[in-house]
Every structure is written in C-alpha cells, then in structure tokens.
C-alpha cells in the first residue's frame, strides 16, 4: 500500500492511524499491539497515530514518530511537520516534532467551543439525568467476575430478551461499577456498557 500511495497516488505525507498499541519491535504476526513492528518493517511511513492501550506516549523509531494521546480526552497529540518543496513539485518531510498536551486544572476552557456546544451539551446532560428505573438492589461489580451477581444477571437478562436467545454469555465489564438501589439515571447505566459492542446470536444444535 505504501509504494502505491507514494507513486500512483502521489502522496507527499503518509500517516498511519491504527487501533493498536506500541507493542515490541520483535513482535509476531497477529499481535494486538504492533506499532513498533510496523515502523520497523514497513518503510515510507511518516508518522503513526495509535489508540488502543490508553497509555499516553510519544516515541520515535527509525525516524518515525509514534503518538498515542491516552484516552477520554486526557491529552491531545500534536504532530508538526516541516516540508520542503522539491524541484518537481514534490514535498518532502525534512523535520518533525511530536508532543502530548495534557490539560490540567489551570487549563482555561475555550469560550468559543463552549458557546458552539452549549445546546447539545444541555440536551445531553438532560438525557443522561433522565430517570431510568428504581432498583430494588445494588448493582455491585466488585465480585462480578468471580461469583453470581445482580449486575451480571441484569446484563444477561437484557441480552436474552433483546435477542430471543435461551442462553447468554457476557463478562462483567468492570469491577469498579457500583449503582446503589433506588432511583437511577440513564447516566449510571451507561457505565455498564461504555463501548458500542454488538450482540451476536449463534444457533447451536
């Protein structure tokens, strides 16, 4: 793909965005995290942006900057390239700089962004605060991976009802979840499944 981008598509800058972590230079085919191995084995890449392990890092391998800006808006990855125009019109990378910008309590919110998003943020907050149900028992994830619990039972029941299946299989998403009994909001239930996973139905004879 890289030679095609460089020659046929005439790309001056090739940046790889991959859902994978850093990994190891001497990794193996099928490794979950493979950014370092990609930089090691595939020439012609100007930068690699990763996002999988939720760890903030900015490293360089074989002249290729590899950047991962943590997760959930904890940091902003910034890549600056200096390009030089060649005689035939081609632009070549002559320098680059990668950095992670991390907001803290002293970071001033951008008033323009706040103004532009005020409406949708208000709607979102109202929806998340909507009453979902009144729980008769706590949903406690602390022991959800080693013993039966109402939290896991709830997930399994919803899956079976949604699919019509007789059996269900799902892991407790987090051992840090605790939703106390009583009135609960939509916001609290989003913690049960923060990812947009899909439920697959398999017929077994």
Coordinates of N, CA and C in Angstrom, one line a residue:
X1 N 0.8 -1.2 0.0 CA 0.0 0.0 0.0 C 0.9 1.3 0.0
X2 N 1.9 1.3 0.8 CA 2.8 2.5 0.9 C 3.4 2.9 -0.5
X3 N 4.0 1.9 -1.2 CA 4.5 2.3 -2.5 C 3.4 2.8 -3.5
X4 N 2.2 2.3 -3.4 CA 1.1 2.7 -4.2 C 0.8 4.2 -3.9
X5 N 0.7 4.5 -2.6 CA 0.4 5.8 -2.1 C 1.5 6.8 -2.6
X6 N 2.7 6.4 -2.5 CA 3.8 7.3 -2.9 C 4.0 7.5 -4.4
X7 N 3.7 6.5 -5.2 CA 4.0 6.6 -6.6 C 2.7 6.9 -7.4
X8 N 1.7 6.1 -7.3 CA 0.5 6.2 -8.0 C -0.4 7.4 -7.5
X9 N -0.5 7.5 -6.2 CA -1.4 8.5 -5.6 C -0.7 9.8 -5.4
X10 N 0.7 9.8 -5.5 CA 1.5 11.0 -5.4 C 1.4 11.6 -4.0
X11 N 1.3 10.8 -2.9 CA 1.2 11.3 -1.6 C 2.5 11.8 -1.1
X12 N 2.5 13.1 -0.6 CA 3.7 13.7 0.0 C 3.9 13.3 1.5
X13 N 2.8 13.0 2.1 CA 2.8 12.7 3.6 C 1.9 11.4 3.8
X14 N 2.5 10.4 4.5 CA 1.8 9.2 4.8 C 1.7 9.0 6.3
X15 N 0.5 9.1 6.8 CA 0.3 8.9 8.3 C -0.6 7.8 8.5
X16 N -0.2 6.8 9.3 CA -0.9 5.7 9.6 C -1.7 5.9 11.0
X17 N -3.0 5.7 10.9 CA -3.8 5.7 12.1 C -4.3 4.3 12.4
X18 N -3.9 3.7 13.5 CA -4.2 2.3 13.8 C -4.7 2.1 15.2
X19 N -5.7 1.2 15.3 CA -6.3 0.8 16.6 C -5.4 -0.3 17.1
X20 N -4.2 0.2 17.6 CA -3.2 -0.8 18.2 C -2.3 0.0 19.1
X21 N -1.7 -0.7 20.0 CA -0.7 0.0 20.9 C 0.7 -0.1 20.4
X22 N 1.7 0.2 21.3 CA 3.1 0.2 20.9 C 3.6 -1.1 20.5
X23 N 3.5 -2.1 21.4 CA 4.0 -3.4 21.1 C 5.5 -3.5 21.2
X24 N 6.1 -4.5 20.5 CA 7.5 -4.7 20.5 C 8.1 -4.8 19.1
X25 N 9.3 -4.4 19.0 CA 9.9 -4.4 17.6 C 10.0 -5.8 17.1
X26 N 10.3 -6.8 18.0 CA 10.4 -8.2 17.5 C 9.1 -9.0 17.8
X27 N 8.0 -8.3 17.6 CA 6.7 -9.0 17.8 C 6.4 -10.0 16.7
X28 N 5.2 -10.5 16.8 CA 4.8 -11.6 15.9 C 3.5 -11.2 15.1
X29 N 3.2 -11.8 14.0 CA 2.0 -11.6 13.2 C 0.8 -12.0 14.1
X30 N -0.2 -11.1 14.1 CA -1.3 -11.3 15.0 C -1.3 -10.6 16.3
X31 N -0.1 -10.0 16.7 CA 0.0 -9.3 18.0 C -1.1 -8.2 18.0
X32 N -1.6 -8.0 19.2 CA -2.6 -7.0 19.4 C -2.0 -5.6 19.3
X33 N -0.8 -5.4 19.7 CA -0.1 -4.1 19.7 C 1.1 -4.2 18.8
X34 N 1.1 -3.4 17.7 CA 2.1 -3.7 16.7 C 2.7 -2.4 16.0
X35 N 2.6 -1.3 16.7 CA 3.0 0.0 16.1 C 4.6 0.0 15.9
X36 N 5.3 -0.5 16.9 CA 6.8 -0.5 16.7 C 7.2 -1.4 15.6
X37 N 6.6 -2.6 15.5 CA 6.9 -3.5 14.5 C 6.6 -3.0 13.1
X38 N 5.5 -2.2 13.0 CA 5.1 -1.6 11.7 C 6.2 -0.6 11.3
X39 N 6.7 0.2 12.3 CA 7.7 1.2 12.0 C 9.0 0.5 11.6
X40 N 9.3 -0.6 12.2 CA 10.5 -1.4 12.0 C 10.5 -2.0 10.6
X41 N 9.4 -2.6 10.2 CA 9.4 -3.4 9.0 C 8.8 -2.8 7.7
X42 N 8.1 -1.6 7.8 CA 7.5 -1.0 6.7 C 8.0 0.4 6.4
X43 N 8.9 0.5 5.4 CA 9.4 1.8 5.1 C 8.4 2.8 4.4
X44 N 8.7 4.0 4.5 CA 7.8 5.0 3.8 C 6.7 5.6 4.6
X45 N 6.7 5.4 5.9 CA 5.7 5.9 6.8 C 6.3 7.2 7.5
X46 N 5.5 8.3 7.5 CA 6.0 9.5 8.1 C 5.6 9.6 9.6
X47 N 4.5 9.0 10.0 CA 4.1 9.0 11.4 C 3.0 8.0 11.6
X48 N 2.9 7.5 12.9 CA 1.9 6.5 13.3 C 1.2 7.1 14.5
X49 N -0.2 7.1 14.3 CA -1.0 7.5 15.4 C -1.7 6.3 15.9
X50 N -1.6 6.0 17.2 CA -2.2 4.7 17.7 C -3.3 5.1 18.7
X51 N -4.0 4.1 19.1 CA -5.1 4.3 20.1 C -5.7 2.9 20.5
X52 N -5.2 2.3 21.5 CA -5.8 1.1 22.0 C -5.5 0.8 23.4
X53 N -4.2 1.0 23.8 CA -3.8 0.7 25.2 C -4.1 1.8 26.2
X54 N -4.6 2.9 25.8 CA -5.0 4.0 26.7 C -3.8 4.6 27.4
X55 N -2.6 4.3 27.0 CA -1.4 4.8 27.6 C -0.9 6.0 26.8
X56 N -0.6 7.2 27.5 CA 0.0 8.3 26.7 C 1.5 8.1 26.4
X57 N 1.9 8.2 25.2 CA 3.3 8.1 24.9 C 3.6 8.9 23.6
X58 N 4.8 9.3 23.5 CA 5.3 9.9 22.2 C 6.7 9.4 22.1
X59 N 6.9 8.5 21.2 CA 8.2 7.9 20.9 C 8.6 8.0 19.5
X60 N 9.8 7.6 19.2 CA 10.3 7.6 17.8 C 11.1 6.3 17.5
X61 N 10.8 5.7 16.3 CA 11.5 4.5 15.9 C 11.9 4.6 14.5
X62 N 13.2 4.5 14.1 CA 13.7 4.6 12.8 C 13.2 5.9 12.1
X63 N 13.2 6.9 12.9 CA 12.8 8.3 12.4 C 11.3 8.5 12.3
X64 N 10.5 7.5 12.7 CA 9.1 7.6 12.6 C 8.5 8.0 14.0
X65 N 7.8 9.1 14.1 CA 7.2 9.4 15.4 C 5.9 8.6 15.6
X66 N 5.8 8.0 16.8 CA 4.6 7.2 17.2 C 4.0 7.9 18.3
X67 N 2.7 8.2 18.2 CA 2.0 9.0 19.2 C 0.7 8.4 19.6
X68 N 0.5 8.4 20.9 CA -0.8 7.9 21.5 C -1.2 8.9 22.6
X69 N -2.4 9.5 22.4 CA -2.8 10.6 23.4 C -3.7 10.1 24.4
X70 N -3.3 9.0 25.1 CA -4.1 8.4 26.2 C -5.5 8.1 25.7
X71 N -6.6 8.5 26.5 CA -8.0 8.2 26.2 C -8.9 9.2 26.9
X72 N -10.1 9.3 26.4 CA -11.2 10.1 27.0 C -10.8 11.6 27.2
X73 N -10.0 12.1 26.2 CA -9.7 13.5 26.2 C -8.7 13.9 27.3
X74 N -7.9 12.9 27.8 CA -6.9 13.2 28.8 C -5.7 14.0 28.3
X75 N -5.5 13.9 26.9 CA -4.4 14.6 26.3 C -4.7 14.8 24.9
X76 N -3.9 15.7 24.3 CA -4.0 16.0 22.8 C -2.7 15.7 22.2
X77 N -2.7 14.9 21.2 CA -1.4 14.6 20.5 C -1.2 15.6 19.4
X78 N -0.1 16.2 19.3 CA 0.2 17.2 18.3 C 1.5 16.8 17.5
X79 N 1.3 16.8 16.2 CA 2.4 16.5 15.3 C 2.7 17.7 14.4
X80 N 3.9 18.2 14.4 CA 4.3 19.3 13.5 C 5.3 18.8 12.5
X81 N 5.0 19.0 11.2 CA 5.9 18.6 10.1 C 6.5 19.8 9.4
X82 N 7.8 19.8 9.1 CA 8.4 20.8 8.2 C 8.6 20.2 6.9
X83 N 8.0 20.8 5.8 CA 8.1 20.2 4.5 C 8.9 21.1 3.6
X84 N 9.6 20.5 2.7 CA 10.4 21.3 1.7 C 10.0 20.9 0.3
X85 N 9.7 21.9 -0.5 CA 9.2 21.6 -1.9 C 10.4 21.3 -2.8
X86 N 10.3 20.1 -3.4 CA 11.4 19.7 -4.3 C 11.2 20.3 -5.7
X87 N 12.2 20.3 -6.6 CA 12.1 20.9 -7.9 C 10.9 20.4 -8.7
X88 N 10.6 19.2 -8.6 CA 9.5 18.6 -9.4 C 8.1 18.8 -8.8
X89 N 8.1 19.6 -7.8 CA 6.8 19.9 -7.1 C 6.4 19.0 -6.0
X90 N 7.2 18.0 -5.7 CA 7.0 17.0 -4.6 C 7.5 17.7 -3.3
X91 N 6.7 17.5 -2.3 CA 7.0 18.0 -0.9 C 7.6 16.9 -0.1
X92 N 8.8 17.1 0.5 CA 9.5 16.2 1.3 C 9.5 16.6 2.8
X93 N 9.4 15.7 3.7 CA 9.5 15.9 5.1 C 11.0 16.1 5.5
X94 N 11.3 17.2 6.0 CA 12.7 17.5 6.5 C 12.8 17.5 8.0
X95 N 11.7 17.7 8.7 CA 11.7 17.6 10.2 C 10.3 17.4 10.7
X96 N 10.3 16.9 11.9 CA 9.0 16.7 12.6 C 9.2 16.8 14.1
X97 N 8.1 17.1 14.7 CA 8.1 17.2 16.2 C 6.8 16.7 16.7
X98 N 6.8 15.8 17.7 CA 5.6 15.2 18.3 C 5.6 15.6 19.8
X99 N 4.4 15.9 20.3 CA 4.2 16.2 21.7 C 2.8 15.9 22.2
X100 N 2.7 15.7 23.5 CA 1.4 15.5 24.1 C 1.1 16.7 25.0
X101 N -0.1 17.3 24.7 CA -0.5 18.4 25.5 C -1.6 17.8 26.5
X102 N -1.3 18.0 27.8 CA -2.2 17.5 28.8 C -2.9 18.6 29.6
X103 N -4.2 18.7 29.5 CA -4.9 19.7 30.3 C -4.9 19.5 31.8
X104 N -4.9 20.5 32.5 CA -5.0 20.4 34.0 C -5.9 21.4 34.5
X105 N -6.0 21.6 35.8 CA -7.0 22.4 36.5 C -6.8 23.9 36.0
X106 N -5.6 24.2 35.6 CA -5.3 25.6 35.2 C -5.6 25.9 33.7
X107 N -5.9 24.8 33.0 CA -6.3 25.0 31.6 C -7.6 25.7 31.4
X108 N -7.6 26.8 30.7 CA -8.8 27.6 30.5 C -9.7 27.1 29.4
X109 N -10.9 26.8 29.7 CA -11.8 26.3 28.6 C -12.0 27.3 27.5
X110 N -12.1 26.9 26.3 CA -12.2 27.7 25.1 C -13.6 28.3 25.1
X111 N -13.8 29.6 25.2 CA -15.2 30.1 25.3 C -16.0 29.9 23.9
X112 N -15.3 29.9 22.8 CA -15.9 29.7 21.5 C -16.5 28.3 21.4
X113 N -15.7 27.3 21.9 CA -16.1 25.9 21.9 C -17.3 25.7 22.8
X114 N -17.2 26.3 24.0 CA -18.3 26.2 24.9 C -19.6 26.8 24.4
X115 N -19.5 27.9 23.7 CA -20.7 28.6 23.1 C -21.3 27.7 22.0
X116 N -20.4 27.2 21.1 CA -20.9 26.4 20.0 C -21.5 25.1 20.4
X117 N -21.1 24.5 21.6 CA -21.6 23.2 22.0 C -22.6 23.3 23.2
X118 N -23.0 24.5 23.5 CA -23.9 24.7 24.7 C -25.2 24.0 24.5
X119 N -25.8 24.1 23.4 CA -27.1 23.5 23.1 C -27.1 22.0 23.2
X120 N -26.1 21.4 22.5 CA -26.1 19.9 22.5 C -25.6 19.4 23.9
X121 N -24.7 20.1 24.6 CA -24.3 19.7 25.9 C -25.5 19.7 26.9
X122 N -26.3 20.7 26.8 CA -27.5 20.8 27.6 C -28.5 19.6 27.4
X123 N -28.7 19.3 26.1 CA -29.6 18.2 25.8 C -29.0 16.9 26.3
X124 N -27.7 16.7 26.1 CA -27.0 15.5 26.6 C -27.2 15.4 28.1
X125 N -26.9 16.4 28.8 CA -27.0 16.3 30.3 C -28.4 16.0 30.7
X126 N -29.4 16.6 30.1 CA -30.8 16.3 30.5 C -31.1 14.9 30.2
X127 N -30.7 14.3 29.1 CA -31.0 12.9 28.7 C -30.3 12.0 29.7
X128 N -29.0 12.3 30.0 CA -28.3 11.4 30.9 C -28.9 11.4 32.3
X129 N -29.5 12.5 32.7 CA -30.1 12.6 34.1 C -31.5 12.1 34.1
X130 N -32.0 11.6 33.0 CA -33.4 11.1 32.9 C -33.5 9.8 33.8
X131 N -34.6 9.7 34.5 CA -34.9 8.5 35.4 C -34.9 7.3 34.5
X132 N -34.1 6.3 34.9 CA -34.2 5.0 34.1 C -35.1 4.0 34.8
X133 N -34.9 3.8 36.1 CA -35.7 2.8 36.8 C -35.4 3.0 38.3
X134 N -36.2 2.3 39.1 CA -35.9 2.2 40.6 C -35.4 0.8 40.9
X135 N -34.2 0.7 41.2 CA -33.5 -0.6 41.5 C -34.0 -1.1 42.9
X136 N -34.2 -2.4 43.0 CA -34.6 -2.9 44.3 C -33.4 -3.5 45.0
X137 N -32.2 -3.5 44.3 CA -31.0 -4.0 45.0 C -29.8 -3.2 44.3
X138 N -28.7 -3.2 45.0 CA -27.5 -2.6 44.5 C -27.0 -3.4 43.3
X139 N -26.4 -2.7 42.3 CA -25.7 -3.4 41.2 C -24.2 -3.2 41.5
X140 N -23.5 -4.2 42.0 CA -22.2 -4.1 42.5 C -21.3 -5.0 41.7
X141 N -20.3 -4.3 41.1 CA -19.4 -5.1 40.2 C -18.1 -5.7 40.8
X142 N -18.0 -5.4 42.1 CA -16.7 -5.8 42.8 C -16.4 -7.3 42.7
X143 N -17.5 -8.1 42.8 CA -17.2 -9.6 42.7 C -17.9 -10.2 41.5
X144 N -18.2 -9.3 40.5 CA -18.9 -9.8 39.3 C -18.2 -10.7 38.4
X145 N -16.9 -10.8 38.6 CA -16.1 -11.7 37.8 C -15.8 -13.1 38.4
X146 N -16.2 -13.2 39.7 CA -15.9 -14.5 40.4 C -17.1 -15.1 41.0
X147 N -18.2 -14.4 41.0 CA -19.4 -15.0 41.6 C -20.7 -14.4 41.0
X148 N -21.8 -15.1 41.1 CA -23.1 -14.6 40.6 C -23.4 -13.3 41.2
X149 N -24.0 -12.4 40.4 CA -24.4 -11.1 41.0 C -25.5 -10.5 40.2
X150 N -26.3 -9.6 40.9 CA -27.5 -9.0 40.2 C -27.0 -8.2 39.0
X151 N -25.8 -7.6 39.0 CA -25.3 -6.8 37.9 C -25.2 -7.6 36.7
X152 N -24.5 -8.8 36.8 CA -24.2 -9.7 35.7 C -25.6 -10.3 35.2
X153 N -26.4 -10.6 36.2 CA -27.7 -11.2 35.8 C -28.5 -10.2 34.9
X154 N -28.4 -8.9 35.3 CA -29.2 -7.9 34.5 C -28.7 -7.9 33.1
X155 N -27.4 -7.9 32.9 CA -26.8 -7.8 31.5 C -27.2 -9.1 30.8
X156 N -27.2 -10.2 31.4 CA -27.6 -11.5 30.7 C -29.1 -11.5 30.3
X157 N -29.9 -11.0 31.3 CA -31.3 -10.9 31.0 C -31.7 -10.0 29.9
X158 N -31.1 -8.8 29.8 CA -31.3 -7.9 28.7 C -30.9 -8.5 27.4
X159 N -29.8 -9.2 27.4 CA -29.3 -9.8 26.1 C -30.3 -10.8 25.6
X160 N -30.7 -11.7 26.5 CA -31.7 -12.7 26.1 C -33.0 -12.1 25.7
X161 N -33.5 -11.1 26.3 CA -34.8 -10.5 25.9 C -34.6 -9.8 24.6
X162 N -33.5 -9.2 24.4 CA -33.3 -8.4 23.1 C -33.1 -9.3 21.9
X163 N -32.6 -10.6 22.1 CA -32.3 -11.4 21.0 C -33.2 -12.6 20.9
X164 N -33.9 -13.0 22.0 CA -34.8 -14.1 22.0 C -34.0 -15.4 22.2
X165 N -32.7 -15.3 22.6 CA -31.9 -16.5 22.8 C -32.2 -17.1 24.2
X166 N -31.9 -18.4 24.3 CA -32.1 -19.1 25.5 C -30.9 -19.0 26.5
X167 N -29.8 -18.9 26.0 CA -28.6 -18.7 26.8 C -27.8 -17.5 26.4
X168 N -27.1 -16.9 27.3 CA -26.3 -15.7 27.0 C -24.9 -15.8 27.7
X169 N -23.9 -15.2 27.1 CA -22.6 -15.2 27.7 C -22.0 -13.8 27.6
X170 N -21.6 -13.2 28.7 CA -21.0 -11.9 28.7 C -20.2 -11.7 30.0
X171 N -19.1 -11.0 29.9 CA -18.3 -10.8 31.1 C -18.7 -9.5 31.8
X172 N -18.4 -9.4 33.1 CA -18.7 -8.2 33.9 C -17.7 -7.2 33.3
X173 N -18.2 -6.0 32.8 CA -17.4 -5.1 32.2 C -16.3 -4.4 33.1
X174 N -16.7 -4.2 34.3 CA -15.8 -3.5 35.2 C -16.1 -3.9 36.7
X175 N -15.0 -4.1 37.4 CA -15.2 -4.4 38.9 C -15.3 -3.1 39.7
X176 N -15.3 -2.0 39.0 CA -15.4 -0.7 39.7 C -16.8 -0.1 39.7
X177 N -17.8 -0.8 39.0 CA -19.1 -0.3 38.9 C -19.9 -0.5 40.2
X178 N -20.6 0.5 40.7 CA -21.5 0.4 41.8 C -22.6 1.3 41.6
X179 N -23.8 0.8 41.4 CA -25.0 1.6 41.3 C -25.9 1.3 42.4
X180 N -26.1 2.2 43.4 CA -26.9 1.9 44.6 C -28.4 1.7 44.2
X181 N -29.1 0.9 45.0 CA -30.5 0.7 44.8 C -31.3 2.0 45.0
X182 N -32.5 2.1 44.4 CA -33.3 3.3 44.4 C -33.4 3.9 43.0
X183 N -33.7 5.1 42.9 CA -33.9 5.8 41.6 C -32.5 5.9 40.9
X184 N -32.5 5.5 39.7 CA -31.2 5.5 38.9 C -31.5 6.3 37.6
X185 N -30.4 6.8 37.1 CA -30.5 7.6 35.8 C -29.9 6.8 34.6
X186 N -30.2 7.4 33.5 CA -29.6 6.8 32.2 C -28.0 6.9 32.3
X187 N -27.5 8.0 32.9 CA -26.1 8.2 33.1 C -25.4 7.0 33.8
X188 N -26.1 6.5 34.8 CA -25.5 5.4 35.6 C -25.4 4.1 34.8
X189 N -26.4 3.9 34.0 CA -26.4 2.6 33.2 C -25.5 2.6 32.1
X190 N -25.1 3.8 31.6 CA -24.1 3.8 30.5 C -22.7 3.2 31.0
X191 N -22.5 3.2 32.3 CA -21.3 2.6 32.9 C -21.2 1.1 32.7
X192 N -22.4 0.5 32.5 CA -22.4 -1.0 32.4 C -21.8 -1.4 31.0
X193 N -22.1 -0.6 30.0 CA -21.5 -1.0 28.6 C -21.1 0.3 28.0
X194 N -19.9 0.8 28.3 CA -19.4 2.1 27.7 C -19.0 2.0 26.3
X195 N -18.8 0.7 25.8 CA -18.4 0.6 24.4 C -19.6 0.1 23.5
X196 N -19.6 0.5 22.2 CA -20.7 0.1 21.3 C -20.5 -1.3 20.8
X197 N -20.5 -2.3 21.7 CA -20.3 -3.7 21.3 C -21.6 -4.2 20.7
X198 N -21.4 -5.3 19.9 CA -22.6 -5.9 19.2 C -22.8 -7.2 19.9
X199 N -24.1 -7.6 19.9 CA -24.5 -8.9 20.4 C -24.7 -9.9 19.2
X200 N -24.1 -11.0 19.2 CA -24.2 -12.0 18.2 C -25.0 -13.2 18.6
X201 N -25.9 -13.6 17.8 CA -26.8 -14.8 18.1 C -26.3 -15.9 17.3
X202 N -26.0 -17.1 18.0 CA -25.5 -18.3 17.4 C -26.4 -19.4 17.7
X203 N -26.8 -20.1 16.6 CA -27.7 -21.3 16.8 C -26.9 -22.5 17.0
X204 N -27.1 -23.2 18.1 CA -26.3 -24.4 18.4 C -27.2 -25.6 18.4
X205 N -26.9 -26.7 17.7 CA -27.7 -27.9 17.7 C -27.0 -28.9 18.6

